[in-house]
Coordinates of C-alpha atoms and ligand atoms in Angstrom, one line a residue:
X151 CA 1.6 -58.4 -8.9
X152 CA 2.4 -55.0 -9.5
X153 CA 0.3 -51.9 -8.3
X154 CA 2.3 -49.2 -9.7
X155 CA 0.4 -46.9 -11.9
X156 CA 0.6 -47.0 -15.4
X157 CA 1.3 -50.8 -15.7
X158 CA -1.1 -52.5 -18.7
X159 CA -4.5 -53.4 -17.3
X160 CA -3.9 -57.3 -17.9
X161 CA -1.6 -57.3 -14.7
X162 CA -4.3 -56.2 -12.8
X163 CA -6.8 -58.4 -11.5
X164 CA -9.7 -59.2 -13.2
X165 CA -12.3 -57.3 -11.5
X166 CA -10.9 -53.6 -11.2
X167 CA -10.6 -54.1 -15.2
X168 CA -13.8 -52.2 -16.3
X169 CA -12.7 -49.3 -13.7
X170 CA -9.2 -49.1 -15.1
X171 CA -10.1 -49.7 -18.5
X172 CA -12.5 -46.3 -18.5
X173 CA -9.5 -44.4 -17.3
X174 CA -6.8 -43.9 -15.0
X175 CA -8.4 -41.4 -13.2
X176 CA -10.1 -43.1 -10.0
X177 CA -6.4 -44.2 -9.0
X178 CA -5.6 -39.9 -8.5
X179 CA -7.5 -37.1 -8.1
X180 CA -9.4 -35.6 -10.8
X181 CA -7.7 -33.1 -12.3
X182 CA -10.6 -30.3 -10.9
X183 CA -10.1 -31.6 -7.5
X184 CA -6.5 -31.5 -7.9
X185 CA -6.5 -27.4 -9.0
X186 CA -8.9 -26.6 -6.7
X187 CA -7.0 -27.6 -3.8
X188 CA -4.2 -25.5 -5.2
X189 CA -6.3 -22.7 -5.9
X190 CA -7.9 -22.6 -2.3
X191 CA -4.7 -23.2 -0.7
X192 CA -3.0 -19.9 -2.7
X193 CA -6.1 -18.2 -1.9
X194 CA -5.8 -19.0 2.2
X195 CA -2.7 -17.8 1.8
X196 CA -2.9 -15.0 0.1
X197 CA -5.7 -13.6 1.9
X198 CA -4.4 -14.0 5.0
X199 CA -1.0 -12.1 4.4
X200 CA -3.8 -9.4 3.1
X201 CA -5.1 -9.7 6.7
X202 CA -2.0 -9.2 8.2
X203 CA -0.6 -6.3 5.9
X204 CA -4.0 -4.3 7.1
X205 CA -2.2 -3.7 10.4
X206 CA 1.8 -3.7 9.3
X207 CA 1.5 -1.8 6.6
X208 CA -0.7 -2.6 3.4
X209 CA 1.7 -2.8 0.8
X210 CA 2.7 -5.8 2.5
X211 CA 0.6 -7.7 1.1
X212 CA 2.5 -10.4 -0.4
X213 CA -0.1 -10.3 -3.7
X214 CA 0.4 -6.2 -3.5
X215 CA 4.1 -6.1 -3.2
X216 CA 4.8 -8.2 -5.7
X217 CA 2.8 -6.5 -8.2
X218 CA 4.6 -2.9 -6.9
X219 CA 8.3 -4.7 -7.7
X220 CA 6.9 -5.8 -10.4
X221 CA 6.0 -2.4 -12.0
X222 CA 9.8 -1.1 -10.4
X223 CA 11.7 -3.8 -12.1
X224 CA 9.7 -3.6 -15.3
X225 CA 11.3 -1.7 -18.2
X226 CA 10.4 1.9 -18.3
X227 CA 8.5 1.1 -21.8
X228 CA 6.1 -1.5 -20.4
X229 CA 4.9 0.6 -17.6
X230 CA 4.4 3.4 -20.1
X231 CA 2.5 1.0 -22.2
X232 CA 0.2 -0.2 -19.6
X233 CA -0.7 3.4 -18.6
X234 CA -1.2 4.2 -22.3
X235 CA -3.4 0.9 -22.3
X236 CA -5.4 0.7 -19.5
X237 CA -5.0 4.4 -17.9
X238 CA -5.7 4.9 -14.2
X239 CA -6.9 1.2 -14.5
X240 CA -3.2 0.2 -14.9
X241 CA -2.6 -0.9 -11.9
X242 CA -5.7 -3.2 -11.6
X243 CA -4.8 -4.7 -15.0
X244 CA -1.6 -5.3 -13.4
X245 CA -2.8 -7.3 -10.4
X246 CA -5.0 -8.9 -12.4
X247 CA -2.7 -9.9 -14.6
X248 CA -0.9 -11.7 -11.9
X249 CA -4.0 -13.3 -10.5
X250 CA -4.4 -15.0 -13.8
X251 CA -0.6 -15.9 -14.0
X252 CA -1.6 -17.1 -10.6
X253 CA -4.6 -20.0 -11.5
X254 CA -2.1 -21.1 -14.6
X255 CA 0.6 -21.9 -12.0
X256 CA -1.9 -23.3 -9.9
X257 CA -3.6 -25.4 -13.0
X258 CA -0.2 -26.7 -13.5
X259 CA 0.6 -27.2 -10.1
X260 CA -2.6 -29.4 -9.9
X261 CA -1.9 -31.1 -12.5
X262 CA 1.3 -32.7 -11.3
X263 CA -0.2 -32.8 -7.7
X264 CA -3.1 -35.6 -8.4
X265 CA -1.5 -38.4 -6.8
X266 CA 1.3 -36.6 -4.4
X267 CA 1.4 -33.1 -2.4
X268 CA 5.2 -32.9 -2.6
X269 CA 4.9 -30.8 -5.9
X270 CA 2.1 -28.6 -4.5
X271 CA 4.5 -28.1 -1.4
X272 CA 7.5 -27.0 -3.3
X273 CA 5.0 -24.5 -5.1
X274 CA 4.5 -23.1 -2.0
X275 CA 7.5 -22.6 -0.8
X276 CA 8.7 -21.2 -3.9
X277 CA 5.5 -18.6 -4.1
X278 CA 6.3 -18.0 -0.3
X279 CA 10.1 -17.0 -1.5
X280 CA 8.8 -15.1 -3.7
X281 CA 6.2 -12.9 -1.2
X282 CA 9.0 -12.8 1.2
X283 CA 11.3 -11.0 -1.4
X284 CA 9.2 -8.7 -2.3
X285 CA 8.0 -7.6 0.5
X286 CA 11.6 -7.1 2.5
X287 CA 12.9 -5.1 -0.4
X288 CA 10.2 -2.8 -0.4
X289 CA 11.5 0.7 0.7
X290 CA 8.4 2.2 2.2
X291 CA 7.3 -0.8 4.7
X292 CA 8.6 -0.8 8.3
X293 CA 10.2 -4.3 9.7
X294 CA 7.6 -5.8 11.2
X295 CA 5.6 -5.5 7.5
X296 CA 8.0 -9.4 7.0
X297 CA 5.0 -11.2 9.2
X298 CA 2.7 -10.4 6.4
X299 CA 4.2 -12.7 3.9
X300 CA 5.2 -15.3 6.7
X301 CA 1.6 -15.5 8.1
X302 CA 0.7 -15.8 4.2
X303 CA 3.1 -18.4 3.9
X304 CA 2.7 -20.9 6.8
X305 CA -1.2 -20.7 5.8
X306 CA -0.2 -21.7 2.8
X307 CA 1.9 -24.6 3.6
X308 CA -0.8 -25.9 6.5
X309 CA -3.9 -25.7 4.5
X310 CA -2.5 -27.4 1.2
X311 CA -1.5 -30.5 2.6
X312 CA -4.9 -30.8 4.7
X313 CA -7.2 -30.1 1.7
X314 CA -4.9 -32.3 -0.8
X315 CA -4.9 -35.1 2.2
X316 CA -8.9 -34.6 2.6
X317 CA -9.3 -34.9 -1.3
X318 CA -7.2 -38.1 -1.5
X319 CA -9.2 -39.7 1.2
X320 CA -12.2 -38.8 -0.7
X321 CA -11.2 -39.4 -4.4
X322 CA -8.3 -40.7 -4.1
X323 CA -7.6 -44.6 -4.6
X324 CA -8.1 -46.2 -1.1
X325 CA -4.9 -48.9 0.1
X326 CA -6.4 -52.6 0.8
X327 CA -5.0 -55.6 1.6
X328 CA -4.5 -58.6 -1.4
X329 CA -2.7 -61.4 -1.4
X330 CA 0.5 -61.5 -4.3
X331 CA 1.5 -63.5 -6.9
X332 CA 3.5 -65.8 -4.5
X333 CA 1.0 -65.7 -2.2
X334 CA 2.2 -63.4 1.0
X335 CA 0.5 -60.6 1.8
X336 CA 0.5 -57.0 -0.2
X337 CA -0.9 -53.6 0.1
X338 CA -3.1 -53.0 -3.0
X339 CA -4.0 -48.9 -4.2
X340 CA -7.8 -49.5 -5.5
X341 CA -10.4 -47.1 -6.8
X342 CA -12.7 -46.1 -4.2
X343 CA -16.3 -45.8 -4.4
X344 CA -17.2 -42.1 -3.3
X345 CA -19.8 -42.2 -0.7
X346 CA -22.1 -39.2 -0.2
X347 CA -20.7 -38.7 3.5
X348 CA -16.9 -38.4 2.2
X349 CA -18.0 -36.2 -0.5
X350 CA -19.9 -34.0 1.8
X351 CA -16.9 -33.5 4.1
X352 CA -14.8 -32.6 1.2
X353 CA -17.2 -29.8 -0.1
X354 CA -17.4 -28.2 3.5
X355 CA -14.2 -28.1 3.7
X356 CA -13.2 -26.6 0.5
X357 CA -16.8 -24.0 1.4
X358 CA -15.2 -23.3 5.0
X359 CA -11.5 -22.5 3.2
X360 CA -13.1 -20.3 0.7
X361 CA -15.1 -18.5 3.3
X362 CA -12.3 -17.8 5.7
X363 CA -10.4 -16.5 2.8
X364 CA -13.3 -14.2 2.0
X365 CA -13.8 -12.7 5.2
X366 CA -10.0 -12.5 5.8
X367 CA -9.4 -10.9 2.4
X368 CA -12.0 -8.8 2.8
X369 CA -11.7 -7.4 6.7
X370 CA -7.7 -6.9 5.3
X371 CA -9.3 -4.5 2.8
X372 CA -11.6 -2.7 5.6
X373 CA -8.9 -2.5 8.2
X374 CA -6.1 -1.3 5.5
X375 CA -7.9 2.1 4.8
X376 CA -6.7 4.2 1.7
X377 CA -3.9 3.0 -0.7
X378 CA -1.1 5.5 0.0
X379 CA 1.1 5.1 -2.8
X380 CA -2.1 5.4 -5.0
X381 CA -3.1 8.6 -3.2
X382 CA 0.9 9.7 -3.9
X383 CA 1.2 9.2 -7.4
X384 CA -2.3 11.1 -7.9
X385 CA -0.5 14.4 -6.5
X386 CA 0.2 16.7 -9.8
X387 CA 3.4 18.2 -10.1
X388 CA 4.6 21.2 -8.1
X389 CA 5.9 24.0 -9.9
X390 CA 7.5 26.1 -7.4
X391 CA 7.5 30.2 -7.8
X392 CA 10.9 30.0 -6.3
X393 CA 13.6 27.3 -7.8
X394 CA 16.2 26.2 -6.3
X395 CA 19.3 27.6 -7.5
X396 CA 21.1 25.3 -10.2
X397 CA 23.8 22.5 -8.7
X398 CA 27.1 25.0 -9.2
X399 CA 29.7 22.4 -10.9
X400 CA 32.6 21.1 -8.3
X401 CA 29.8 20.9 -5.5
X402 CA 30.6 17.3 -4.7
X403 CA 33.9 15.5 -5.1
X404 CA 32.0 12.1 -6.0
X405 CA 34.5 11.1 -8.1
X406 CA 37.1 10.7 -4.9
X407 CA 34.4 8.9 -3.2
X408 CA 31.9 12.0 -1.2
X409 CA 28.2 11.6 -1.5
X410 CA 26.5 13.8 -4.5
X411 CA 25.5 16.9 -3.4
X412 CA 21.8 16.2 -3.6
X413 CA 21.1 12.5 -2.0
X414 CA 18.8 10.5 -4.5
X415 CA 15.4 10.0 -2.5
X416 CA 15.9 6.2 -2.0
X417 CA 19.0 6.9 -0.4
X418 CA 18.0 9.3 1.8
X419 CA 18.4 8.3 5.5
X420 CA 15.1 7.4 7.2
X421 CA 14.7 7.4 11.3
X422 CA 11.5 7.4 12.8
X423 CA 9.8 5.6 16.0
X424 CA 6.9 4.6 13.9
X425 CA 7.0 0.9 13.3
X426 CA 4.3 1.1 10.7
X427 CA 4.8 3.9 8.4
X428 CA 2.3 6.4 9.2
X429 CA -0.2 6.2 6.0
X430 CA -2.0 9.8 5.6
X431 CA -3.4 10.3 2.2
X432 CA -3.6 14.1 1.4
X433 CA -7.8 14.6 0.8
X434 CA -7.7 13.4 4.9
X435 CA -5.0 15.7 6.1
X436 CA -5.6 18.4 7.7
X437 CA -3.2 20.9 9.3
X438 CA -3.9 22.7 12.7
X439 CA -2.1 25.9 13.6
X440 CA -2.8 26.7 17.1
X441 CA -2.1 28.2 21.0
X442 CA -0.7 31.1 21.1
X443 CA -1.7 32.8 17.6
X444 CA -4.2 35.5 17.1
X445 CA -6.0 33.7 14.6
X446 CA -6.2 29.6 14.8
X447 CA -6.2 27.9 11.3
X448 CA -6.6 25.0 9.6
X449 CA -5.1 23.9 6.4
X450 CA -6.1 21.8 3.8
X451 CA -3.3 20.0 1.5
X452 CA -4.9 22.3 -1.3
X453 CA -4.8 25.1 1.1
X454 CA -0.8 24.8 1.3
X455 CA -0.6 23.8 -2.6
X456 CA -2.1 27.2 -3.7
X457 CA 0.4 29.3 -1.7
X458 CA 3.5 30.3 -3.7
X459 CA 5.5 26.8 -3.3
X460 CA 9.4 27.5 -2.7
X461 CA 12.2 24.9 -3.0
X462 CA 15.2 25.1 -1.2
X463 CA 18.4 22.7 -1.4
X464 CA 18.9 21.9 2.5
X465 CA 21.0 19.7 4.7
X466 CA 19.1 17.3 7.2
X467 CA 20.8 16.0 10.1
X468 CA 20.5 13.1 13.0
X469 CA 21.2 13.7 16.3
X470 CA 22.4 9.9 16.7
X471 CA 24.9 10.6 14.1
X472 CA 28.5 9.1 15.2
X473 CA 31.4 11.1 14.4
X474 CA 32.2 9.6 10.9
X475 CA 28.7 8.5 10.5
X476 CA 26.0 8.7 7.8
X477 CA 22.5 10.0 9.3
X478 CA 22.8 13.1 6.8
X479 CA 21.7 13.9 3.6
X480 CA 20.7 16.7 1.2
X481 CA 17.4 17.5 -0.8
X482 CA 15.8 20.1 -2.7
X483 CA 12.8 20.3 -0.6
X484 CA 9.5 21.9 -1.7
X485 CA 7.1 23.5 -0.1
X486 CA 5.9 26.6 1.9
X487 CA 7.4 28.9 3.8
X488 CA 6.5 28.0 7.5
X489 CA 7.5 31.6 8.9
X490 CA 5.1 33.3 6.2
X491 CA 2.5 31.1 7.6
X492 CA 2.9 31.6 11.5
X493 CA 3.3 35.2 10.9
X494 CA -0.4 35.0 9.1
X495 CA -1.6 33.1 12.7
X496 CA 0.0 35.4 14.3
X497 CA 2.4 34.1 17.1
X498 CA 1.4 35.8 20.2
X499 CA 4.4 37.4 22.6
X500 CA 5.8 35.0 25.1
X501 CA 5.1 31.7 22.5
X502 CA 8.8 29.7 23.0
X503 CA 8.1 26.8 21.3
X504 CA 6.5 25.3 18.0
X505 CA 5.6 22.0 19.5
X506 CA 4.5 19.8 16.5
X507 CA 2.7 16.5 16.2
X508 CA 2.5 13.8 13.9
X509 CA 0.3 11.8 12.5
X510 CA 2.0 8.6 14.7
X511 CA 1.9 10.6 17.9
X512 CA 5.9 11.6 17.8
X513 CA 6.1 15.1 18.9
X514 CA 8.7 17.8 18.7
X515 CA 9.4 21.1 20.4
X516 CA 11.6 23.9 18.3
X517 CA 12.5 27.5 19.4
X518 CA 9.8 29.7 17.9
X519 CA 12.7 32.4 18.0
X520 CA 15.0 30.0 15.4
X521 CA 12.0 29.4 13.0
X522 CA 11.0 33.4 12.8
X523 CA 14.2 34.3 12.4
X524 CA 13.9 36.0 9.1
X525 CA 16.4 33.7 7.1
X526 CA 16.2 30.6 8.8
X527 CA 14.3 29.3 5.7
X528 CA 12.4 26.7 7.6
X529 CA 9.6 25.2 5.9
X530 CA 6.4 23.0 5.7
X531 CA 7.7 20.4 3.2
X532 CA 5.5 18.4 0.6
X533 CA 7.9 17.7 -1.9
X534 CA 11.5 15.9 -2.3
X535 CA 13.7 16.0 -5.3
X536 CA 10.9 17.0 -7.4
X537 CA 8.8 14.2 -6.3
X538 CA 5.8 13.9 -3.7
X539 CA 7.4 13.2 -0.3
X540 CA 8.3 9.7 0.2
X541 CA 5.6 7.9 2.4
X542 CA 8.8 7.0 4.6
X543 CA 9.7 10.7 4.6
X544 CA 6.6 12.0 6.2
X545 CA 4.3 11.7 3.3
X546 CA 2.3 14.1 3.0
X547 CA 3.8 17.2 4.8
X548 CA 6.7 17.2 7.4
X549 CA 8.7 20.4 8.7
X550 CA 12.3 21.0 8.2
X551 CA 14.1 23.7 9.6
X552 CA 17.4 24.6 8.5
X553 CA 20.4 23.6 11.4
X554 CA 18.5 22.2 13.8
X555 CA 18.8 18.7 14.8
X556 CA 15.8 16.6 13.2
X557 CA 14.4 15.2 16.6
X558 CA 13.8 18.3 17.4
X559 CA 12.4 20.3 14.3
X560 CA 11.6 17.8 11.1
X561 CA 8.4 16.2 12.4
X562 CA 7.0 13.9 9.1
X563 CA 3.3 13.3 8.4
X564 CA 3.0 16.8 10.3
X565 CA -0.7 17.2 11.8
X566 CA -0.7 20.1 14.3
X567 CA 1.2 22.8 15.3
X568 CA 0.5 24.2 18.7
X569 CA 2.5 27.8 19.7
X570 CA 3.2 27.3 23.1
X571 CA 6.3 27.6 26.2
X572 CA 8.7 25.5 27.4
X573 CA 6.9 24.8 30.4
X574 CA 3.5 23.6 29.1
X575 CA 4.7 20.6 27.2
X576 CA 8.2 18.5 26.1
X577 CA 9.1 16.5 22.7
X578 CA 9.2 12.8 22.7
X579 CA 12.7 13.0 23.1
X580 CA 13.2 15.3 25.8
X581 CA 11.9 13.0 28.8
X582 CA 14.2 10.4 27.3
X583 CA 17.2 12.2 28.2
X584 CA 18.0 14.3 25.2
X585 CA 18.5 17.9 24.6
X586 CA 15.4 20.7 24.3
X587 CA 17.9 22.8 22.0
X588 CA 19.8 21.1 19.4
X589 CA 21.9 23.0 16.7
X590 CA 23.3 21.2 14.9
X591 CA 27.0 20.2 15.5
X592 CA 29.6 21.3 13.3
X593 CA 31.3 18.1 12.1
X594 CA 33.6 16.4 9.2
X595 CA 34.0 13.0 8.1
X596 CA 36.2 11.2 5.9
X597 CA 34.3 9.5 2.7
X598 CA 37.4 8.2 0.2
X599 CA 39.5 7.0 -1.0
X600 CA 38.0 3.9 -1.4
X601 CA 40.1 0.4 -2.5
X602 CA 43.6 0.3 -2.3
X603 CA 45.8 2.6 -2.4
X604 CA 49.5 3.1 -3.6
X605 CA 52.2 5.0 -1.0
X606 CA 53.2 8.7 -2.3
X607 CA 50.2 11.1 -2.9
X608 CA 46.9 9.8 -2.2
X609 CA 43.4 12.2 -2.7
X610 CA 41.5 11.8 0.5
X611 CA 37.7 13.2 0.5
X612 CA 35.0 13.7 2.6
X613 CA 32.2 15.8 3.6
X614 CA 32.0 18.4 6.5
X615 CA 28.4 20.6 7.6
X616 CA 27.4 23.3 10.0
X617 CA 24.1 23.6 8.9
X618 CA 22.9 27.3 9.2
X619 CA 26.4 28.7 9.8
X620 CA 28.8 27.2 6.8
X621 CA 31.7 26.0 6.5
X622 CA 35.0 28.1 6.1
X623 CA 37.6 25.4 5.9
X624 CA 38.7 21.6 6.7
X625 CA 42.1 20.2 7.7
X626 CA 43.8 16.8 7.5
X627 CA 46.9 15.5 8.6
X628 CA 48.3 12.1 8.2
X629 CA 48.9 10.6 11.4
X630 CA 51.1 13.4 13.6
X631 CA 51.9 15.0 10.6
X632 CA 51.0 19.0 10.2
X633 CA 47.4 20.0 9.6
X634 CA 46.7 20.5 5.8
X635 CA 44.3 22.9 4.2
X636 CA 41.9 20.8 2.1
X637 CA 40.0 22.3 -1.6
X638 CA 36.5 23.1 -0.5
X639 CA 33.5 22.3 -2.8
X640 CA 31.7 25.1 -4.2
X641 CA 29.2 26.2 -1.5
X642 CA 25.5 26.0 -2.5
X643 CA 24.4 27.9 0.5
X644 CA 24.9 27.8 4.6
X645 CA 22.0 25.8 5.1
X646 CA 24.0 23.2 2.5
X647 CA 26.8 20.3 3.2
X648 CA 30.1 20.9 1.3
X649 CA 32.5 18.5 0.4
X650 CA 36.2 18.7 0.6
X651 CA 39.6 16.8 -0.7
X652 CA 43.2 16.8 -0.3
X653 CA 46.6 15.3 -1.6
X654 CA 48.2 13.8 1.5
X655 CA 51.4 11.9 0.9
X656 CA 51.1 8.0 2.8
X657 CA 53.8 6.0 3.5
X658 CA 53.7 2.3 2.7
X659 CA 52.0 0.8 5.6
X660 CA 49.6 2.1 7.7
X661 CA 48.3 5.5 7.5
X662 CA 45.8 7.4 10.1
X663 CA 44.4 10.5 8.2
X664 CA 42.5 12.7 10.7
X665 CA 40.1 15.5 9.7
X666 CA 38.6 19.0 11.4
X667 CA 36.2 21.3 10.0
X668 CA 36.1 25.4 10.8
X669 CA 32.3 26.9 10.6
X670 CA 32.2 30.4 9.7
X671 CA 31.7 31.5 13.8
X672 CA 35.3 31.0 13.3
X673 CA 34.9 27.8 15.9
X674 CA 37.2 24.6 15.0
X675 CA 35.8 21.2 15.6
X676 CA 36.7 20.2 19.2
X677 CA 38.8 16.9 19.7
X678 CA 37.1 16.1 22.5
X679 CA 34.9 13.1 21.9
X680 CA 31.3 13.3 23.1
X681 CA 28.7 10.7 22.6
X682 CA 25.9 11.4 20.3
X683 CA 23.9 12.0 23.9
X684 CA 21.9 14.5 24.7
X685 CA 22.9 16.8 21.7
X686 CA 24.8 15.5 19.3
X687 CA 28.4 13.9 19.5
X688 CA 32.0 15.9 19.1
X689 CA 35.2 14.5 18.4
X690 CA 37.6 14.6 15.1
X691 CA 36.9 11.6 12.2
X692 CA 40.0 8.9 12.0
X693 CA 40.6 6.9 9.3
X694 CA 43.7 4.4 9.2
X695 CA 44.3 3.6 5.7
X696 CA 46.9 0.6 4.8
X697 CA 49.2 1.5 1.8
X698 CA 51.2 -0.9 -0.8
Ligands
MTE791 N1 6.7 11.4 13.0 C1 8.0 11.3 13.3 N2 8.7 12.5 12.7 C2 10.2 12.5 12.7 C3 10.6 11.3 13.5 C4 10.0 10.6 14.2 O1 10.6 9.5 14.8 N3 9.1 10.8 13.6 N4 12.0 11.7 13.5 C5 12.8 12.7 13.8 C6 14.1 12.3 13.6 S1 15.0 12.0 15.2 C7 15.3 12.9 12.5 S2 16.5 12.8 12.5 C8 14.2 12.9 10.9 C9 14.5 12.1 10.3 O2 14.0 12.2 8.6 P1 14.4 11.4 7.3 O3 14.0 10.0 7.9 O4 13.2 12.0 6.8 O5 15.4 11.2 7.1 O6 12.6 12.8 11.3 C10 12.6 13.8 12.3 N5 10.9 13.4 12.6
MO792 MO1 17.5 11.8 14.6

């Protein structure tokens, strides 16, 4: 006897005929049951991810991450169309659309999983991969974010086979021993009588999964707090009273391999101690200025916006940048002048340290003298390159002090400014072995040429910086040859990096190119190499090029 599904009825023994002709149904799960199993498994997986995401960054919820990636990948006309048709509900419409797509996928997966769990398992692996890819490619998420899609996947891959087995045990065929044509014993699959007990067991399990998913989803939603991307997207465009001067032609030598003068937000280096990027919606944000001041002030985001906004092209550098490193970027920051604000609060004599605190508890101590210099141009930034600050760069408000390393001045997610003494408090990195006063050291680095080099005259190019001091010269040499003056890019301001390039003669084989900068105080970078701790690396950058 053959028990393969799909054979003509007449090969089956008589007693089954009545059931068998009715339909093939009893030999596999009813379509509705199979679809229900897939839908419940997906629901359990997505809500589990949503729950975990509440604690590691709500954007890590696989469902939301896929939604955000769809928006980023969609052509702009489609995004505009979505906004036209759905208005402010466009995000909701997109998520509903993804939900409908998932239901259709579940329908198809259910239809092919009526006998075996394998197709459904394949679907869960595929969707798990999509969720993981969406989360790891989201720039605004921290390192822990990846746990959300992983938990999501694990729940899906556990719940689906379990429910599928329960469903088969309830509605699927049962296997009994029978006698084959040749008289030998064979296993026969036949429809089973669905008992109330087994039906109740399956029903109980489905209700359990649905309830668990509901609890996980709602708890996640409650703990997740506000949708920070929505808060950021709602911010009206800034109209600075003073805009940054236009970037002059010849401000960079990007064609020779240097960065562009302005670093696009997505390429701007990112450094912070927070594992989960803080999410501070503007309507919950306030800044307290207090301590050694005549008039303590508390400001809202709107208070800041109503002040005259300035736009400044500033270079920010990290103390942990090794010689030749790339932990340095430049942006057009939009915000309010910090010195003006502190003058309104009235800094009392004896205040030495401007102690800034972040929403996540990070702190930095900045010399009051530096911030109060009339031409320092320190600011509280709300915007970066025309947009509200990206969340990972300190949304809604951060501090920027030209000429000082970020760890003593550039507090992101800023919530508190206290005027105090050096004795009273220490910034986050100071007890950890880093300096109290940390002006950015004059540095230069080689960026290009990139790719193959032919012996002869070669244009090498790079970047030099001495923020708030200015770069006056860059020299290069090949091996132990003479120093040669490089051409400098047009200076935007002393607070902005400069690019350099020079044509040098390279011989076939290895050529070690070294550069060094001289700043506006007349000081040339020292050759002696020091580590990044406690107050920034020194030394000349060298790159060995092999010419053909
Ligand atoms: N809240 C907070 N702000 C912070 C830090 C941090 O760890 N937490 N790191 C600082 C350091 S060390 C640097 S170099 C700059 C980096 O700013 P960016 O990530 O926008 O480039 O932010 C500063 N502000
Ligand atoms: Mo840094």
